[in-house]
Amino acid sequence: MAHQAGGRRPVPRSVPESCETRAYLDDYAAVVEAAPFPSLVVDHRWNVVLANDAFATLFGDVRHHPTAMPGDNFLRFVLFHPDAGQVLGEHEPGWCLPMLAQLKTALEGYGHDHELQAIRRDVARDPIMDAAFRQGLPYWIHAVGESAARLDGAVRLLHHPDPRRGTAECRVVDETPPLLRDLGHRRLTMIPRQPSAAVRRAHLTVVPAPQT
């Protein structure tokens, strides 16, 4: 994960060279760790810069994967880890489609980024996911609105490994302060909510039929 096993404080990863920036992220790590809910800081590639113990606990039971661990790159985890659906409820409609939308936005802003291009190539290798990205995603956004692709304020299902918590909705809250945003980072926190009727969303395999 982004913090060392058994440690109490997250260790920033992919930190810029500026000493002032490094010091800020070192101190901000304490803010992230103090959050009682799963919280992480990612860069524009969705590489995890910081994550707290609650985040580590939520994803602690997923198996090792060479390229898609949740504490390394959260976008890759959602899209490619075989255990993602064990933690992320309604995995395909609730998490994959919105994260594919996040990938699309990132590519529009950082089209020449090698890591983002590598993720896009891996998406292209999966016929269903590639069709969802090229055809299903525009159809889905048109059907449900641009707001559905936003993460801030989104309500998603989580399957917590602690049986006392079980399956519950969470609200994803963007808590990014201005200085962190200036670094190209964003902080997201998953705040549990009282259970309510789940809203069903378009499935990844739903692709509009070709016009005849």
PDB file of N, CA and C in Angstrom, residues 27-116:
ATOM      1  N   ASP A  27       3.606  16.395   5.878  1.00  0.00           N
ATOM      2  CA  ASP A  27       2.676  16.870   6.905  1.00  0.00           C
ATOM      3  C   ASP A  27       1.231  16.524   6.550  1.00  0.00           C
ATOM      4  N   TYR A  28       0.902  16.612   5.268  1.00  0.00           N
ATOM      5  CA  TYR A  28      -0.473  16.306   4.853  1.00  0.00           C
ATOM      6  C   TYR A  28      -0.785  14.826   5.061  1.00  0.00           C
ATOM      7  N   ALA A  29       0.259  13.990   5.064  1.00  0.00           N
ATOM      8  CA  ALA A  29       0.054  12.564   5.332  1.00  0.00           C
ATOM      9  C   ALA A  29      -0.610  12.347   6.683  1.00  0.00           C
ATOM     10  N   ALA A  30      -0.277  13.199   7.662  1.00  0.00           N
ATOM     11  CA  ALA A  30      -0.902  13.073   8.977  1.00  0.00           C
ATOM     12  C   ALA A  30      -2.384  13.396   8.910  1.00  0.00           C
ATOM     13  N   VAL A  31      -2.761  14.341   8.054  1.00  0.00           N
ATOM     14  CA  VAL A  31      -4.174  14.692   7.880  1.00  0.00           C
ATOM     15  C   VAL A  31      -4.933  13.517   7.279  1.00  0.00           C
ATOM     16  N   VAL A  32      -4.344  12.891   6.260  1.00  0.00           N
ATOM     17  CA  VAL A  32      -4.980  11.745   5.613  1.00  0.00           C
ATOM     18  C   VAL A  32      -5.122  10.590   6.594  1.00  0.00           C
ATOM     19  N   GLU A  33      -4.063  10.327   7.358  1.00  0.00           N
ATOM     20  CA  GLU A  33      -4.099   9.203   8.294  1.00  0.00           C
ATOM     21  C   GLU A  33      -5.115   9.430   9.403  1.00  0.00           C
ATOM     22  N   ALA A  34      -5.373  10.671   9.761  1.00  0.00           N
ATOM     23  CA  ALA A  34      -6.319  10.952  10.850  1.00  0.00           C
ATOM     24  C   ALA A  34      -7.761  10.699  10.451  1.00  0.00           C
ATOM     25  N   ALA A  35      -8.036  10.607   9.160  1.00  0.00           N
ATOM     26  CA  ALA A  35      -9.409  10.381   8.713  1.00  0.00           C
ATOM     27  C   ALA A  35      -9.872   8.984   9.134  1.00  0.00           C
ATOM     28  N   PRO A  36     -11.057   8.864   9.711  1.00  0.00           N
ATOM     29  CA  PRO A  36     -11.543   7.545  10.133  1.00  0.00           C
ATOM     30  C   PRO A  36     -12.064   6.699   8.976  1.00  0.00           C
ATOM     31  N   PHE A  37     -12.250   7.309   7.815  1.00  0.00           N
ATOM     32  CA  PHE A  37     -12.791   6.616   6.646  1.00  0.00           C
ATOM     33  C   PHE A  37     -11.696   6.424   5.601  1.00  0.00           C
ATOM     34  N   PRO A  38     -11.867   5.460   4.691  1.00  0.00           N
ATOM     35  CA  PRO A  38     -10.857   5.253   3.642  1.00  0.00           C
ATOM     36  C   PRO A  38     -10.606   6.534   2.851  1.00  0.00           C
ATOM     37  N   SER A  39      -9.353   6.942   2.781  1.00  0.00           N
ATOM     38  CA  SER A  39      -8.998   8.202   2.136  1.00  0.00           C
ATOM     39  C   SER A  39      -7.684   8.019   1.391  1.00  0.00           C
ATOM     40  N   LEU A  40      -7.599   8.604   0.202  1.00  0.00           N
ATOM     41  CA  LEU A  40      -6.388   8.482  -0.601  1.00  0.00           C
ATOM     42  C   LEU A  40      -6.152   9.757  -1.385  1.00  0.00           C
ATOM     43  N   VAL A  41      -4.892   9.965  -1.723  1.00  0.00           N
ATOM     44  CA  VAL A  41      -4.483  11.075  -2.586  1.00  0.00           C
ATOM     45  C   VAL A  41      -3.874  10.462  -3.836  1.00  0.00           C
ATOM     46  N   VAL A  42      -4.335  10.908  -5.007  1.00  0.00           N
ATOM     47  CA  VAL A  42      -3.842  10.371  -6.279  1.00  0.00           C
ATOM     48  C   VAL A  42      -3.335  11.520  -7.148  1.00  0.00           C
ATOM     49  N   ASP A  43      -2.436  11.171  -8.081  1.00  0.00           N
ATOM     50  CA  ASP A  43      -2.001  12.150  -9.065  1.00  0.00           C
ATOM     51  C   ASP A  43      -2.872  12.029 -10.319  1.00  0.00           C
ATOM     52  N   HIS A  44      -2.502  12.728 -11.383  1.00  0.00           N
ATOM     53  CA  HIS A  44      -3.367  12.740 -12.571  1.00  0.00           C
ATOM     54  C   HIS A  44      -3.405  11.391 -13.280  1.00  0.00           C
ATOM     55  N   ARG A  45      -2.448  10.510 -12.962  1.00  0.00           N
ATOM     56  CA  ARG A  45      -2.447   9.153 -13.527  1.00  0.00           C
ATOM     57  C   ARG A  45      -3.200   8.172 -12.635  1.00  0.00           C
ATOM     58  N   TRP A  46      -3.695   8.635 -11.506  1.00  0.00           N
ATOM     59  CA  TRP A  46      -4.337   7.817 -10.486  1.00  0.00           C
ATOM     60  C   TRP A  46      -3.345   6.942  -9.727  1.00  0.00           C
ATOM     61  N   ASN A  47      -2.052   7.299  -9.817  1.00  0.00           N
ATOM     62  CA  ASN A  47      -1.090   6.692  -8.911  1.00  0.00           C
ATOM     63  C   ASN A  47      -1.389   7.176  -7.503  1.00  0.00           C
ATOM     64  N   VAL A  48      -1.351   6.269  -6.531  1.00  0.00           N
ATOM     65  CA  VAL A  48      -1.677   6.619  -5.154  1.00  0.00           C
ATOM     66  C   VAL A  48      -0.450   7.244  -4.503  1.00  0.00           C
ATOM     67  N   VAL A  49      -0.584   8.496  -4.116  1.00  0.00           N
ATOM     68  CA  VAL A  49       0.492   9.236  -3.461  1.00  0.00           C
ATOM     69  C   VAL A  49       0.440   9.015  -1.951  1.00  0.00           C
ATOM     70  N   LEU A  50      -0.758   9.009  -1.386  1.00  0.00           N
ATOM     71  CA  LEU A  50      -0.977   8.775   0.035  1.00  0.00           C
ATOM     72  C   LEU A  50      -2.233   7.944   0.211  1.00  0.00           C
ATOM     73  N   ALA A  51      -2.264   7.110   1.249  1.00  0.00           N
ATOM     74  CA  ALA A  51      -3.485   6.391   1.624  1.00  0.00           C
ATOM     75  C   ALA A  51      -3.405   6.084   3.105  1.00  0.00           C
ATOM     76  N   ASN A  52      -4.554   6.069   3.769  1.00  0.00           N
ATOM     77  CA  ASN A  52      -4.535   5.860   5.215  1.00  0.00           C
ATOM     78  C   ASN A  52      -4.796   4.400   5.581  1.00  0.00           C
ATOM     79  N   ASP A  53      -4.763   4.138   6.894  1.00  0.00           N
ATOM     80  CA  ASP A  53      -4.963   2.767   7.377  1.00  0.00           C
ATOM     81  C   ASP A  53      -6.355   2.249   7.045  1.00  0.00           C
ATOM     82  N   ALA A  54      -7.362   3.120   7.077  1.00  0.00           N
ATOM     83  CA  ALA A  54      -8.726   2.687   6.754  1.00  0.00           C
ATOM     84  C   ALA A  54      -8.809   2.212   5.311  1.00  0.00           C
ATOM     85  N   PHE A  55      -8.084   2.873   4.415  1.00  0.00           N
ATOM     86  CA  PHE A  55      -8.021   2.442   3.017  1.00  0.00           C
ATOM     87  C   PHE A  55      -7.326   1.089   2.926  1.00  0.00           C
ATOM     88  N   ALA A  56      -6.212   0.932   3.632  1.00  0.00           N
ATOM     89  CA  ALA A  56      -5.477  -0.335   3.610  1.00  0.00           C
ATOM     90  C   ALA A  56      -6.338  -1.484   4.133  1.00  0.00           C
ATOM     91  N   THR A  57      -7.122  -1.223   5.177  1.00  0.00           N
ATOM     92  CA  THR A  57      -7.987  -2.254   5.739  1.00  0.00           C
ATOM     93  C   THR A  57      -9.084  -2.649   4.752  1.00  0.00           C
ATOM     94  N   LEU A  58      -9.683  -1.662   4.089  1.00  0.00           N
ATOM     95  CA  LEU A  58     -10.752  -1.931   3.134  1.00  0.00           C
ATOM     96  C   LEU A  58     -10.290  -2.858   2.023  1.00  0.00           C
ATOM     97  N   PHE A  59      -9.068  -2.670   1.551  1.00  0.00           N
ATOM     98  CA  PHE A  59      -8.569  -3.456   0.426  1.00  0.00           C
ATOM     99  C   PHE A  59      -7.526  -4.489   0.856  1.00  0.00           C
ATOM    100  N   GLY A  60      -7.477  -4.768   2.145  1.00  0.00           N
ATOM    101  CA  GLY A  60      -6.424  -5.624   2.669  1.00  0.00           C
ATOM    102  C   GLY A  60      -6.490  -7.072   2.238  1.00  0.00           C
ATOM    103  N   ASP A  61      -7.652  -7.543   1.818  1.00  0.00           N
ATOM    104  CA  ASP A  61      -7.796  -8.958   1.472  1.00  0.00           C
ATOM    105  C   ASP A  61      -7.625  -9.241  -0.017  1.00  0.00           C
ATOM    106  N   VAL A  62      -7.373  -8.229  -0.834  1.00  0.00           N
ATOM    107  CA  VAL A  62      -7.223  -8.498  -2.263  1.00  0.00           C
ATOM    108  C   VAL A  62      -5.888  -9.189  -2.520  1.00  0.00           C
ATOM    109  N   ARG A  63      -5.882 -10.077  -3.483  1.00  0.00           N
ATOM    110  CA  ARG A  63      -4.672 -10.809  -3.817  1.00  0.00           C
ATOM    111  C   ARG A  63      -3.659  -9.924  -4.521  1.00  0.00           C
ATOM    112  N   HIS A  64      -2.410 -10.368  -4.485  1.00  0.00           N
ATOM    113  CA  HIS A  64      -1.366  -9.602  -5.172  1.00  0.00           C
ATOM    114  C   HIS A  64      -1.622  -9.612  -6.674  1.00  0.00           C
ATOM    115  N   HIS A  65      -1.387  -8.476  -7.282  1.00  0.00           N
ATOM    116  CA  HIS A  65      -1.486  -8.349  -8.743  1.00  0.00           C
ATOM    117  C   HIS A  65      -0.282  -7.533  -9.201  1.00  0.00           C
ATOM    118  N   PRO A  66       0.364  -7.927 -10.285  1.00  0.00           N
ATOM    119  CA  PRO A  66       1.613  -7.243 -10.679  1.00  0.00           C
ATOM    120  C   PRO A  66       1.440  -5.794 -11.098  1.00  0.00           C
ATOM    121  N   THR A  67       0.251  -5.403 -11.569  1.00  0.00           N
ATOM    122  CA  THR A  67       0.096  -4.043 -12.097  1.00  0.00           C
ATOM    123  C   THR A  67      -1.130  -3.302 -11.575  1.00  0.00           C
ATOM    124  N   ALA A  68      -1.960  -3.944 -10.760  1.00  0.00           N
ATOM    125  CA  ALA A  68      -3.254  -3.323 -10.432  1.00  0.00           C
ATOM    126  C   ALA A  68      -3.584  -3.386  -8.945  1.00  0.00           C
ATOM    127  N   MET A  69      -2.601  -3.137  -8.090  1.00  0.00           N
ATOM    128  CA  MET A  69      -2.890  -3.098  -6.658  1.00  0.00           C
ATOM    129  C   MET A  69      -3.527  -1.761  -6.281  1.00  0.00           C
ATOM    130  N   PRO A  70      -4.488  -1.772  -5.364  1.00  0.00           N
ATOM    131  CA  PRO A  70      -5.216  -0.532  -5.045  1.00  0.00           C
ATOM    132  C   PRO A  70      -4.332   0.553  -4.459  1.00  0.00           C
ATOM    133  N   GLY A  71      -3.261   0.186  -3.769  1.00  0.00           N
ATOM    134  CA  GLY A  71      -2.377   1.181  -3.191  1.00  0.00           C
ATOM    135  C   GLY A  71      -1.316   1.689  -4.144  1.00  0.00           C
ATOM    136  N   ASP A  72      -1.305   1.157  -5.371  1.00  0.00           N
ATOM    137  CA  ASP A  72      -0.349   1.619  -6.381  1.00  0.00           C
ATOM    138  C   ASP A  72      -1.028   2.544  -7.389  1.00  0.00           C
ATOM    139  N   ASN A  73      -2.042   2.044  -8.067  1.00  0.00           N
ATOM    140  CA  ASN A  73      -2.787   2.856  -9.026  1.00  0.00           C
ATOM    141  C   ASN A  73      -4.254   2.466  -8.918  1.00  0.00           C
ATOM    142  N   PHE A  74      -5.066   3.387  -8.417  1.00  0.00           N
ATOM    143  CA  PHE A  74      -6.462   3.044  -8.137  1.00  0.00           C
ATOM    144  C   PHE A  74      -7.261   2.824  -9.414  1.00  0.00           C
ATOM    145  N   LEU A  75      -6.949   3.542 -10.470  1.00  0.00           N
ATOM    146  CA  LEU A  75      -7.646   3.346 -11.742  1.00  0.00           C
ATOM    147  C   LEU A  75      -7.390   1.947 -12.273  1.00  0.00           C
ATOM    148  N   ARG A  76      -6.134   1.508 -12.273  1.00  0.00           N
ATOM    149  CA  ARG A  76      -5.821   0.151 -12.723  1.00  0.00           C
ATOM    150  C   ARG A  76      -6.509  -0.895 -11.857  1.00  0.00           C
ATOM    151  N   PHE A  77      -6.566  -0.645 -10.546  1.00  0.00           N
ATOM    152  CA  PHE A  77      -7.230  -1.604  -9.663  1.00  0.00           C
ATOM    153  C   PHE A  77      -8.688  -1.774 -10.054  1.00  0.00           C
ATOM    154  N   VAL A  78      -9.396  -0.670 -10.209  1.00  0.00           N
ATOM    155  CA  VAL A  78     -10.822  -0.737 -10.542  1.00  0.00           C
ATOM    156  C   VAL A  78     -11.038  -1.474 -11.856  1.00  0.00           C
ATOM    157  N   LEU A  79     -10.217  -1.195 -12.847  1.00  0.00           N
ATOM    158  CA  LEU A  79     -10.439  -1.748 -14.184  1.00  0.00           C
ATOM    159  C   LEU A  79      -9.921  -3.166 -14.357  1.00  0.00           C
ATOM    160  N   PHE A  80      -8.807  -3.511 -13.701  1.00  0.00           N
ATOM    161  CA  PHE A  80      -8.110  -4.741 -14.080  1.00  0.00           C
ATOM    162  C   PHE A  80      -7.918  -5.772 -12.976  1.00  0.00           C
ATOM    163  N   HIS A  81      -8.109  -5.416 -11.718  1.00  0.00           N
ATOM    164  CA  HIS A  81      -7.857  -6.407 -10.666  1.00  0.00           C
ATOM    165  C   HIS A  81      -9.034  -7.376 -10.564  1.00  0.00           C
ATOM    166  N   PRO A  82      -8.772  -8.690 -10.583  1.00  0.00           N
ATOM    167  CA  PRO A  82      -9.882  -9.655 -10.521  1.00  0.00           C
ATOM    168  C   PRO A  82     -10.653  -9.630  -9.212  1.00  0.00           C
ATOM    169  N   ASP A  83     -10.065  -9.079  -8.155  1.00  0.00           N
ATOM    170  CA  ASP A  83     -10.758  -9.016  -6.867  1.00  0.00           C
ATOM    171  C   ASP A  83     -11.491  -7.696  -6.645  1.00  0.00           C
ATOM    172  N   ALA A  84     -11.438  -6.787  -7.602  1.00  0.00           N
ATOM    173  CA  ALA A  84     -12.016  -5.460  -7.381  1.00  0.00           C
ATOM    174  C   ALA A  84     -13.496  -5.544  -7.014  1.00  0.00           C
ATOM    175  N   GLY A  85     -14.229  -6.436  -7.666  1.00  0.00           N
ATOM    176  CA  GLY A  85     -15.653  -6.562  -7.399  1.00  0.00           C
ATOM    177  C   GLY A  85     -15.968  -7.116  -6.026  1.00  0.00           C
ATOM    178  N   GLN A  86     -14.969  -7.719  -5.352  1.00  0.00           N
ATOM    179  CA  GLN A  86     -15.200  -8.209  -4.001  1.00  0.00           C
ATOM    180  C   GLN A  86     -15.269  -7.069  -2.989  1.00  0.00           C
ATOM    181  N   VAL A  87     -14.716  -5.926  -3.341  1.00  0.00           N
ATOM    182  CA  VAL A  87     -14.737  -4.769  -2.456  1.00  0.00           C
ATOM    183  C   VAL A  87     -15.658  -3.680  -2.990  1.00  0.00           C
ATOM    184  N   LEU A  88     -15.635  -3.470  -4.290  1.00  0.00           N
ATOM    185  CA  LEU A  88     -16.401  -2.394  -4.920  1.00  0.00           C
ATOM    186  C   LEU A  88     -17.735  -2.945  -5.405  1.00  0.00           C
ATOM    187  N   GLY A  89     -18.799  -2.629  -4.702  1.00  0.00           N
ATOM    188  CA  GLY A  89     -20.109  -3.153  -5.052  1.00  0.00           C
ATOM    189  C   GLY A  89     -20.624  -2.602  -6.373  1.00  0.00           C
ATOM    190  N   GLU A  90     -21.469  -3.400  -7.042  1.00  0.00           N
ATOM    191  CA  GLU A  90     -21.940  -3.038  -8.389  1.00  0.00           C
ATOM    192  C   GLU A  90     -20.743  -2.589  -9.226  1.00  0.00           C
ATOM    193  N   HIS A  91     -19.756  -3.448  -9.263  1.00  0.00           N
ATOM    194  CA  HIS A  91     -18.436  -3.075  -9.764  1.00  0.00           C
ATOM    195  C   HIS A  91     -18.457  -2.468 -11.162  1.00  0.00           C
ATOM    196  N   GLU A  92     -19.081  -3.154 -12.096  1.00  0.00           N
ATOM    197  CA  GLU A  92     -19.026  -2.659 -13.474  1.00  0.00           C
ATOM    198  C   GLU A  92     -19.803  -1.358 -13.673  1.00  0.00           C
ATOM    199  N   PRO A  93     -21.101  -1.315 -13.315  1.00  0.00           N
ATOM    200  CA  PRO A  93     -21.819  -0.054 -13.554  1.00  0.00           C
ATOM    201  C   PRO A  93     -21.467   1.048 -12.565  1.00  0.00           C
ATOM    202  N   GLY A  94     -21.152   0.676 -11.325  1.00  0.00           N
ATOM    203  CA  GLY A  94     -20.944   1.683 -10.297  1.00  0.00           C
ATOM    204  C   GLY A  94     -19.538   2.247 -10.234  1.00  0.00           C
ATOM    205  N   TRP A  95     -18.565   1.450 -10.689  1.00  0.00           N
ATOM    206  CA  TRP A  95     -17.177   1.886 -10.578  1.00  0.00           C
ATOM    207  C   TRP A  95     -16.451   1.914 -11.926  1.00  0.00           C
ATOM    208  N   CYS A  96     -16.603   0.858 -12.741  1.00  0.00           N
ATOM    209  CA  CYS A  96     -15.839   0.798 -13.992  1.00  0.00           C
ATOM    210  C   CYS A  96     -16.216   1.916 -14.961  1.00  0.00           C
ATOM    211  N   LEU A  97     -17.507   2.098 -15.199  1.00  0.00           N
ATOM    212  CA  LEU A  97     -17.906   3.134 -16.147  1.00  0.00           C
ATOM    213  C   LEU A  97     -17.469   4.530 -15.691  1.00  0.00           C
ATOM    214  N   PRO A  98     -17.696   4.907 -14.431  1.00  0.00           N
ATOM    215  CA  PRO A  98     -17.206   6.221 -14.006  1.00  0.00           C
ATOM    216  C   PRO A  98     -15.684   6.349 -14.095  1.00  0.00           C
ATOM    217  N   MET A  99     -14.950   5.253 -13.819  1.00  0.00           N
ATOM    218  CA  MET A  99     -13.497   5.343 -13.893  1.00  0.00           C
ATOM    219  C   MET A  99     -13.007   5.356 -15.341  1.00  0.00           C
ATOM    220  N   LEU A 100     -13.730   4.699 -16.238  1.00  0.00           N
ATOM    221  CA  LEU A 100     -13.411   4.851 -17.655  1.00  0.00           C
ATOM    222  C   LEU A 100     -13.614   6.301 -18.087  1.00  0.00           C
ATOM    223  N   ALA A 101     -14.643   6.942 -17.539  1.00  0.00           N
ATOM    224  CA  ALA A 101     -14.862   8.365 -17.824  1.00  0.00           C
ATOM    225  C   ALA A 101     -13.707   9.200 -17.277  1.00  0.00           C
ATOM    226  N   GLN A 102     -13.193   8.819 -16.095  1.00  0.00           N
ATOM    227  CA  GLN A 102     -12.038   9.518 -15.540  1.00  0.00           C
ATOM    228  C   GLN A 102     -10.805   9.329 -16.430  1.00  0.00           C
ATOM    229  N   LEU A 103     -10.638   8.123 -16.966  1.00  0.00           N
ATOM    230  CA  LEU A 103      -9.532   7.874 -17.891  1.00  0.00           C
ATOM    231  C   LEU A 103      -9.666   8.741 -19.135  1.00  0.00           C
ATOM    232  N   LYS A 104     -10.865   8.833 -19.664  1.00  0.00           N
ATOM    233  CA  LYS A 104     -11.098   9.658 -20.850  1.00  0.00           C
ATOM    234  C   LYS A 104     -10.730  11.118 -20.576  1.00  0.00           C
ATOM    235  N   THR A 105     -11.155  11.632 -19.427  1.00  0.00           N
ATOM    236  CA  THR A 105     -10.842  13.011 -19.063  1.00  0.00           C
ATOM    237  C   THR A 105      -9.340  13.209 -18.898  1.00  0.00           C
ATOM    238  N   ALA A 106      -8.678  12.252 -18.258  1.00  0.00           N
ATOM    239  CA  ALA A 106      -7.231  12.355 -18.059  1.00  0.00           C
ATOM    240  C   ALA A 106      -6.490  12.342 -19.386  1.00  0.00           C
ATOM    241  N   LEU A 107      -6.934  11.513 -20.330  1.00  0.00           N
ATOM    242  CA  LEU A 107      -6.298  11.454 -21.642  1.00  0.00           C
ATOM    243  C   LEU A 107      -6.502  12.754 -22.415  1.00  0.00           C
ATOM    244  N   GLU A 108      -7.649  13.377 -22.212  1.00  0.00           N
ATOM    245  CA  GLU A 108      -7.899  14.654 -22.883  1.00  0.00           C
ATOM    246  C   GLU A 108      -6.973  15.750 -22.354  1.00  0.00           C
ATOM    247  N   GLY A 109      -6.613  15.655 -21.071  1.00  0.00           N
ATOM    248  CA  GLY A 109      -5.741  16.662 -20.486  1.00  0.00           C
ATOM    249  C   GLY A 109      -4.262  16.350 -20.580  1.00  0.00           C
ATOM    250  N   TYR A 110      -3.941  15.050 -20.622  1.00  0.00           N
ATOM    251  CA  TYR A 110      -2.541  14.613 -20.640  1.00  0.00           C
ATOM    252  C   TYR A 110      -2.370  13.534 -21.704  1.00  0.00           C
ATOM    253  N   GLY A 111      -2.694  13.888 -22.939  1.00  0.00           N
ATOM    254  CA  GLY A 111      -2.744  12.898 -24.011  1.00  0.00           C
ATOM    255  C   GLY A 111      -1.443  12.204 -24.303  1.00  0.00           C
ATOM    256  N   HIS A 112      -0.300  12.834 -23.985  1.00  0.00           N
ATOM    257  CA  HIS A 112       0.999  12.241 -24.297  1.00  0.00           C
ATOM    258  C   HIS A 112       1.622  11.533 -23.097  1.00  0.00           C
ATOM    259  N   ASP A 113       0.866  11.418 -22.008  1.00  0.00           N
ATOM    260  CA  ASP A 113       1.398  10.761 -20.821  1.00  0.00           C
ATOM    261  C   ASP A 113       1.544   9.259 -21.073  1.00  0.00           C
ATOM    262  N   HIS A 114       2.750   8.740 -20.878  1.00  0.00           N
ATOM    263  CA  HIS A 114       3.024   7.339 -21.212  1.00  0.00           C
ATOM    264  C   HIS A 114       2.229   6.374 -20.332  1.00  0.00           C
ATOM    265  N   GLU A 115       2.085   6.685 -19.051  1.00  0.00           N
ATOM    266  CA  GLU A 115       1.352   5.779 -18.161  1.00  0.00           C
ATOM    267  C   GLU A 115      -0.126   5.733 -18.527  1.00  0.00           C
ATOM    268  N   LEU A 116      -0.718   6.876 -18.824  1.00  0.00           N
ATOM    269  CA  LEU A 116      -2.124   6.891 -19.223  1.00  0.00           C
ATOM    270  C   LEU A 116      -2.312   6.165 -20.552  1.00  0.00           C
TER     271      LEU A 116
END
